[in-house]
mmCIF file of C-alpha atoms and ligand atoms in Angstrom:
data_model
loop_
_atom_site.group_PDB
_atom_site.id
_atom_site.type_symbol
_atom_site.label_atom_id
_atom_site.label_comp_id
_atom_site.label_asym_id
_atom_site.label_seq_id
_atom_site.Cartn_x
_atom_site.Cartn_y
_atom_site.Cartn_z
ATOM 1 C CA MET A 1 -15.700 12.103 -4.811
ATOM 2 C CA LEU A 2 -17.575 12.911 -1.631
ATOM 3 C CA VAL A 3 -15.009 15.415 -0.126
ATOM 4 C CA HIS A 4 -14.065 16.725 -3.530
ATOM 5 C CA ARG A 5 -18.257 17.565 -3.889
ATOM 6 C CA PHE A 6 -18.175 19.254 -0.542
ATOM 7 C CA ASN A 7 -15.571 21.361 -1.274
ATOM 8 C CA GLY A 8 -16.953 22.516 -4.612
ATOM 9 C CA ILE A 9 -20.478 23.173 -3.113
ATOM 10 C CA LEU A 10 -19.503 24.604 0.015
ATOM 11 C CA HIS A 11 -17.307 27.201 -2.370
ATOM 12 C CA LEU A 12 -19.555 27.821 -4.952
ATOM 13 C CA LEU A 13 -22.009 28.815 -2.087
ATOM 14 C CA ALA A 14 -19.683 31.526 -0.636
ATOM 15 C CA ILE A 15 -19.079 32.601 -4.347
ATOM 16 C CA VAL A 16 -23.002 33.182 -4.591
ATOM 17 C CA LEU A 17 -23.283 34.866 -1.435
ATOM 18 C CA ILE A 18 -20.382 37.445 -1.699
ATOM 19 C CA THR A 19 -21.387 37.692 -5.586
ATOM 20 C CA PHE A 20 -24.970 38.777 -4.034
ATOM 21 C CA PHE A 21 -23.406 41.277 -1.369
ATOM 22 C CA ALA A 22 -20.927 42.972 -4.015
ATOM 23 C CA ALA A 23 -24.095 43.473 -6.180
ATOM 24 C CA TYR A 24 -26.421 45.111 -3.359
ATOM 25 C CA GLN A 25 -24.281 45.800 -0.465
ATOM 26 C CA GLN A 26 -21.171 47.741 -2.166
ATOM 27 C CA LEU A 27 -18.639 44.596 -0.991
ATOM 28 C CA SER A 28 -15.902 44.569 -3.616
ATOM 29 C CA PHE A 29 -15.472 41.518 -6.023
ATOM 30 C CA TRP A 30 -12.185 41.274 -5.330
ATOM 31 C CA TRP A 31 -13.403 38.723 -2.072
ATOM 32 C CA ILE A 32 -14.570 36.092 -4.549
ATOM 33 C CA LEU A 33 -10.608 35.080 -4.908
ATOM 34 C CA ILE A 34 -10.634 34.428 -1.514
ATOM 35 C CA PRO A 35 -12.922 31.242 -1.658
ATOM 36 C CA VAL A 36 -11.553 30.686 -5.328
ATOM 37 C CA PHE A 37 -8.095 30.315 -3.716
ATOM 38 C CA SER A 38 -9.322 28.462 -0.957
ATOM 39 C CA PHE A 39 -11.208 26.117 -2.928
ATOM 40 C CA LEU A 40 -8.262 25.665 -5.287
ATOM 41 C CA THR A 41 -5.763 24.854 -2.387
ATOM 42 C CA ILE A 42 -8.007 22.460 -0.809
ATOM 43 C CA ALA A 43 -8.284 20.604 -3.933
ATOM 44 C CA ALA A 44 -4.460 20.568 -4.198
ATOM 45 C CA TYR A 45 -4.116 19.191 -1.043
ATOM 46 C CA GLY A 46 -6.386 16.769 -1.510
ATOM 47 C CA SER A 47 -5.444 15.335 -5.043
ATOM 48 C CA SER A 48 -1.542 14.749 -3.902
ATOM 49 C CA ASN A 49 -2.288 13.190 -0.594
ATOM 50 C CA ILE A 50 -3.939 9.606 -0.713
ATOM 51 C CA GLN A 51 -4.566 9.548 2.853
ATOM 52 C CA ALA A 52 -6.767 12.779 2.614
ATOM 53 C CA ASN A 53 -9.563 10.092 0.387
ATOM 54 C CA TYR A 54 -10.623 13.491 -1.484
ATOM 55 C CA HIS A 55 -11.732 12.085 -4.962
ATOM 56 C CA LEU A 56 -11.683 8.143 -3.716
ATOM 57 C CA HIS A 57 -11.525 6.178 -1.085
ATOM 58 C CA SER A 58 -7.817 4.436 -0.635
ATOM 59 C CA VAL A 59 -6.967 1.980 1.940
ATOM 60 C CA CYS A 60 -4.444 3.791 3.938
ATOM 61 C CA HIS A 61 -3.778 2.150 7.370
ATOM 62 C CA GLY A 62 -4.242 -1.752 8.474
ATOM 63 C CA LYS A 63 -6.354 -3.521 11.036
ATOM 64 C CA GLU A 64 -3.705 -5.183 12.869
ATOM 65 C CA LYS A 65 -0.797 -4.256 14.923
ATOM 66 C CA GLY A 66 2.686 -4.523 12.823
ATOM 67 C CA ILE A 67 4.121 -3.237 9.456
ATOM 68 C CA SER A 68 3.066 -4.283 5.937
ATOM 69 C CA LEU A 69 5.617 -3.769 3.465
ATOM 70 C CA THR A 70 5.255 -2.249 -0.071
ATOM 71 C CA PHE A 71 7.144 -1.891 -2.877
ATOM 72 C CA ASP A 72 6.259 0.385 -5.670
ATOM 73 C CA ASP A 73 7.727 0.812 -9.253
ATOM 74 C CA GLY A 74 9.282 -2.638 -10.119
ATOM 75 C CA PRO A 75 10.470 -5.172 -11.125
ATOM 76 C CA THR A 76 13.642 -3.732 -11.498
ATOM 77 C CA THR A 77 17.277 -5.083 -11.588
ATOM 78 C CA PHE A 78 16.890 -4.583 -7.537
ATOM 79 C CA THR A 79 13.867 -6.618 -7.072
ATOM 80 C CA PRO A 80 15.997 -9.697 -6.842
ATOM 81 C CA ALA A 81 18.019 -8.225 -3.893
ATOM 82 C CA VAL A 82 15.125 -6.981 -2.269
ATOM 83 C CA LEU A 83 13.433 -10.825 -2.653
ATOM 84 C CA ASP A 84 16.596 -12.223 -1.275
ATOM 85 C CA ILE A 85 16.094 -10.432 2.094
ATOM 86 C CA LEU A 86 12.001 -10.773 2.497
ATOM 87 C CA GLN A 87 13.086 -14.602 1.759
ATOM 88 C CA LYS A 88 16.033 -14.112 4.156
ATOM 89 C CA TYR A 89 13.650 -12.454 7.019
ATOM 90 C CA GLN A 90 10.595 -15.021 5.934
ATOM 91 C CA VAL A 91 8.366 -12.069 5.688
ATOM 92 C CA LYS A 92 5.974 -11.287 2.934
ATOM 93 C CA ALA A 93 5.465 -7.718 0.939
ATOM 94 C CA THR A 94 3.737 -6.210 -2.058
ATOM 95 C CA PHE A 95 4.873 -5.227 -4.800
ATOM 96 C CA PHE A 96 2.952 -2.767 -7.075
ATOM 97 C CA CYS A 97 4.194 -3.079 -10.254
ATOM 98 C CA ILE A 98 4.663 -0.729 -13.503
ATOM 99 C CA GLY A 99 3.668 -2.473 -16.780
ATOM 100 C CA LYS A 100 6.548 -1.745 -18.995
ATOM 101 C CA HIS A 101 8.800 -2.876 -16.082
ATOM 102 C CA VAL A 102 6.905 -6.535 -16.083
ATOM 103 C CA GLN A 103 7.286 -6.234 -19.907
ATOM 104 C CA ARG A 104 11.152 -5.819 -19.638
ATOM 105 C CA PHE A 105 11.360 -8.115 -16.544
ATOM 106 C CA PRO A 106 8.495 -11.008 -16.993
ATOM 107 C CA GLU A 107 10.593 -13.656 -14.737
ATOM 108 C CA ILE A 108 11.245 -11.151 -11.757
ATOM 109 C CA LEU A 109 7.359 -10.938 -11.766
ATOM 110 C CA GLN A 110 7.041 -14.728 -11.801
ATOM 111 C CA ARG A 111 9.461 -14.905 -8.860
ATOM 112 C CA ILE A 112 7.677 -12.494 -6.511
ATOM 113 C CA ILE A 113 4.507 -14.361 -7.231
ATOM 114 C CA SER A 114 6.159 -18.088 -6.698
ATOM 115 C CA GLU A 115 7.844 -16.911 -3.318
ATOM 116 C CA GLY A 116 4.315 -16.046 -1.919
ATOM 117 C CA HIS A 117 4.162 -12.080 -2.276
ATOM 118 C CA ALA A 118 1.178 -10.141 -3.454
ATOM 119 C CA VAL A 119 1.439 -8.036 -6.931
ATOM 120 C CA GLY A 120 -0.843 -4.848 -7.170
ATOM 121 C CA ASN A 121 -1.202 -2.574 -10.205
ATOM 122 C CA HIS A 122 0.443 0.181 -10.793
ATOM 123 C CA THR A 123 -0.442 1.432 -14.738
ATOM 124 C CA PHE A 124 1.574 0.704 -17.461
ATOM 125 C CA HIS A 125 3.689 3.767 -17.860
ATOM 126 C CA HIS A 126 3.537 5.304 -14.741
ATOM 127 C CA SER A 127 3.284 8.937 -16.437
ATOM 128 C CA ASN A 128 3.769 12.136 -14.414
ATOM 129 C CA GLN A 129 1.083 13.331 -16.335
ATOM 130 C CA SER A 130 -1.197 11.296 -14.930
ATOM 131 C CA GLY A 131 -3.009 13.089 -12.653
ATOM 132 C CA PHE A 132 -3.963 15.244 -15.926
ATOM 133 C CA LYS A 133 -5.427 12.487 -18.021
ATOM 134 C CA ASN A 134 -9.064 11.303 -18.633
ATOM 135 C CA THR A 135 -10.892 8.368 -17.370
ATOM 136 C CA ALA A 136 -10.237 5.975 -20.756
ATOM 137 C CA TYR A 137 -6.647 6.632 -20.420
ATOM 138 C CA VAL A 138 -6.342 5.430 -16.928
ATOM 139 C CA ALA A 139 -8.464 2.718 -17.072
ATOM 140 C CA GLU A 140 -6.496 1.577 -20.262
ATOM 141 C CA GLU A 141 -3.256 1.867 -18.425
ATOM 142 C CA ILE A 142 -4.960 -0.546 -15.705
ATOM 143 C CA ILE A 143 -6.361 -2.919 -18.021
ATOM 144 C CA THR A 144 -3.230 -3.112 -19.766
ATOM 145 C CA THR A 145 -1.506 -3.875 -16.973
ATOM 146 C CA GLN A 146 -4.050 -6.165 -15.557
ATOM 147 C CA GLN A 147 -3.955 -8.784 -18.829
ATOM 148 C CA LEU A 148 -0.013 -8.539 -18.679
ATOM 149 C CA ILE A 149 0.226 -9.315 -14.941
ATOM 150 C CA GLU A 150 -2.630 -12.204 -15.706
ATOM 151 C CA GLN A 151 -1.043 -13.517 -18.789
ATOM 152 C CA LEU A 152 2.239 -14.428 -16.661
ATOM 153 C CA THR A 153 0.999 -15.175 -13.425
ATOM 154 C CA GLY A 154 -2.527 -16.228 -13.798
ATOM 155 C CA ARG A 155 -3.784 -13.905 -11.509
ATOM 156 C CA LYS A 156 -6.316 -10.594 -12.016
ATOM 157 C CA THR A 157 -5.180 -8.172 -9.752
ATOM 158 C CA HIS A 158 -7.729 -6.487 -7.511
ATOM 159 C CA TRP A 159 -5.319 -3.582 -5.964
ATOM 160 C CA TYR A 160 -4.081 -0.946 -7.384
ATOM 161 C CA ARG A 161 -2.115 2.252 -6.336
ATOM 162 C CA PRO A 162 -2.275 5.454 -8.290
ATOM 163 C CA PRO A 163 1.628 6.925 -9.205
ATOM 164 C CA PHE A 164 2.943 9.529 -7.211
ATOM 165 C CA GLY A 165 -0.488 9.166 -4.758
ATOM 166 C CA VAL A 166 -2.201 11.447 -6.694
ATOM 167 C CA THR A 167 -5.579 10.888 -7.525
ATOM 168 C CA ASN A 168 -8.359 12.670 -9.219
ATOM 169 C CA PRO A 169 -12.078 12.264 -10.553
ATOM 170 C CA SER A 170 -10.842 10.512 -13.523
ATOM 171 C CA ILE A 171 -8.989 7.655 -11.236
ATOM 172 C CA ALA A 172 -12.082 7.486 -9.397
ATOM 173 C CA LYS A 173 -14.222 6.819 -12.477
ATOM 174 C CA ALA A 174 -11.378 4.880 -13.845
ATOM 175 C CA ILE A 175 -11.217 2.115 -10.744
ATOM 176 C CA LYS A 176 -14.744 1.971 -10.583
ATOM 177 C CA GLN A 177 -14.961 0.749 -13.957
ATOM 178 C CA THR A 178 -12.120 -1.980 -13.576
ATOM 179 C CA GLY A 179 -13.436 -2.875 -9.832
ATOM 180 C CA HIS A 180 -10.125 -2.074 -8.607
ATOM 181 C CA LEU A 181 -9.544 -1.335 -4.810
ATOM 182 C CA SER A 182 -7.089 1.748 -4.492
ATOM 183 C CA ILE A 183 -4.123 1.085 -1.442
ATOM 184 C CA GLY A 184 -2.222 4.335 -0.138
ATOM 185 C CA TRP A 185 0.082 3.766 2.656
ATOM 186 C CA ASN A 186 0.676 5.414 6.156
ATOM 187 C CA ILE A 187 4.475 5.680 6.270
ATOM 188 C CA ARG A 188 6.201 7.199 3.493
ATOM 189 C CA SER A 189 9.670 6.350 3.521
ATOM 190 C CA LEU A 190 10.999 8.537 0.755
ATOM 191 C CA ASP A 191 13.434 6.330 -0.273
ATOM 192 C CA THR A 192 13.631 7.939 -3.559
ATOM 193 C CA ALA A 193 14.598 11.011 -2.364
ATOM 194 C CA ILE A 194 16.531 10.527 0.406
ATOM 195 C CA ARG A 195 19.950 9.541 -0.396
ATOM 196 C CA ASN A 196 21.797 9.342 3.176
ATOM 197 C CA GLU A 197 20.841 5.424 4.142
ATOM 198 C CA GLU A 198 20.958 6.118 8.158
ATOM 199 C CA LYS A 199 18.690 9.218 7.413
ATOM 200 C CA LEU A 200 16.398 6.768 5.320
ATOM 201 C CA TYR A 201 16.591 4.017 7.928
ATOM 202 C CA GLN A 202 15.915 6.673 10.766
ATOM 203 C CA ARG A 203 13.226 8.326 9.344
ATOM 204 C CA ILE A 204 11.226 4.908 9.055
ATOM 205 C CA LEU A 205 11.957 3.962 12.270
ATOM 206 C CA SER A 206 10.621 7.103 13.484
ATOM 207 C CA ARG A 207 7.407 6.435 11.752
ATOM 208 C CA LEU A 208 6.820 3.188 12.479
ATOM 209 C CA LYS A 209 3.020 2.599 14.182
ATOM 210 C CA PRO A 210 0.367 -0.290 14.551
ATOM 211 C CA GLY A 211 -1.200 -0.623 11.505
ATOM 212 C CA GLY A 212 1.255 0.827 9.294
ATOM 213 C CA ILE A 213 1.844 0.157 5.625
ATOM 214 C CA LEU A 214 5.021 1.450 4.495
ATOM 215 C CA LEU A 215 5.882 2.697 1.418
ATOM 216 C CA MET A 216 9.174 1.955 -0.669
ATOM 217 C CA HIS A 217 10.573 1.305 -3.718
ATOM 218 C CA ASP A 218 12.273 -1.535 -5.304
ATOM 219 C CA THR A 219 14.253 0.853 -7.825
ATOM 220 C CA ASN A 220 17.731 1.419 -5.785
ATOM 221 C CA ALA A 221 20.302 0.349 -3.758
ATOM 222 C CA ASN A 222 19.422 2.445 -0.714
ATOM 223 C CA SER A 223 16.376 0.656 -0.566
ATOM 224 C CA VAL A 224 17.960 -2.675 -0.573
ATOM 225 C CA ALA A 225 20.047 -1.449 2.343
ATOM 226 C CA VAL A 226 17.905 -0.023 4.504
ATOM 227 C CA LEU A 227 15.291 -3.079 4.219
ATOM 228 C CA GLU A 228 17.660 -5.693 5.910
ATOM 229 C CA ARG A 229 18.303 -3.056 8.610
ATOM 230 C CA LEU A 230 14.450 -2.655 9.200
ATOM 231 C CA LEU A 231 13.911 -6.033 9.073
ATOM 232 C CA LEU A 232 16.341 -6.596 11.658
ATOM 233 C CA TYR A 233 15.040 -4.027 13.932
ATOM 234 C CA LEU A 234 11.845 -5.190 13.580
ATOM 235 C CA ARG A 235 12.653 -8.850 14.407
ATOM 236 C CA GLU A 236 14.620 -7.654 17.267
ATOM 237 C CA HIS A 237 11.540 -5.645 18.709
ATOM 238 C CA GLN A 238 9.284 -8.283 17.886
ATOM 239 C CA ILE A 239 7.378 -6.277 15.610
ATOM 240 C CA PRO A 240 5.493 -8.549 13.162
ATOM 241 C CA VAL A 241 5.702 -8.102 9.597
ATOM 242 C CA LEU A 242 2.309 -9.096 8.010
ATOM 243 C CA SER A 243 1.370 -9.137 4.334
ATOM 244 C CA LEU A 244 -1.108 -6.693 3.343
ATOM 245 C CA GLU A 245 -3.960 -9.314 3.037
ATOM 246 C CA GLU A 246 -3.644 -10.250 6.772
ATOM 247 C CA MET A 247 -3.034 -6.261 7.245
ATOM 248 C CA ILE A 248 -6.444 -4.895 5.663
ATOM 249 C CA LYS A 249 -8.592 -8.109 5.173
ATOM 250 C CA GLU A 250 -8.811 -7.999 1.342
ATOM 251 C CA LYS A 251 -7.704 -10.572 -0.884
ATOM 252 C CA PRO A 252 -5.341 -9.144 -3.714
ATOM 253 C CA TYR A 253 -6.486 -10.685 -6.459
ATOM 254 C CA GLU A 254 -10.074 -11.530 -8.016
ATOM 255 C CA VAL A 255 -11.439 -14.940 -8.245
HETATM 256 ZN ZN1 ZN B 301 4.997 4.671 -8.314
#
């Protein structure tokens, strides 16, 4: 909330000053549009870029050399193929699961846990309106998913990833209530948008960096194909693949 509040106060001050000069110094009131537009631009940027830490703090980079893999929006019918590849290369990843998908594929969620991967909370519905919902709605989305995962695995998720990386004051308040830690990323693969496998692979390679938290999705065949090539590349170049727990020094579950 700090950056958002600072942005608000700064622009409010500018509006007060312009109003004063407009009233007493013959300055046109139209000048007020400049701070209004500037405030809205900064707020829109901060709300849609998780790394800006605009409304809330999100962990977006690791503390260790190497890369951590995260998969959003599952479980789906593509998740088993992702798990097979992770098993083949003996690496651990984190899956930010959607509650309604967990309800559909409970056995896949259990497989994720039994193979030593971590699970995080990615809301129940993953609504594309989630950036406009109130605190009670967001908290309910998180709690329902939390309870479902706990019933199936005995794990109480501590990590939360906001859908689309969009944040707002309601989400900030909701995760404060539920005690979740927001997890972002610093490498966005865009694997749901880039349909060309080679292009996607090259994009990821060009963005690899120490402390990298890679955002992928276990929702399509393209991501599965690129994952195997990526793990082969990381192995050949001796770049370690660390679990998110090792990378950010935080526990995935409440005790
Ligand atoms: Zn998502």
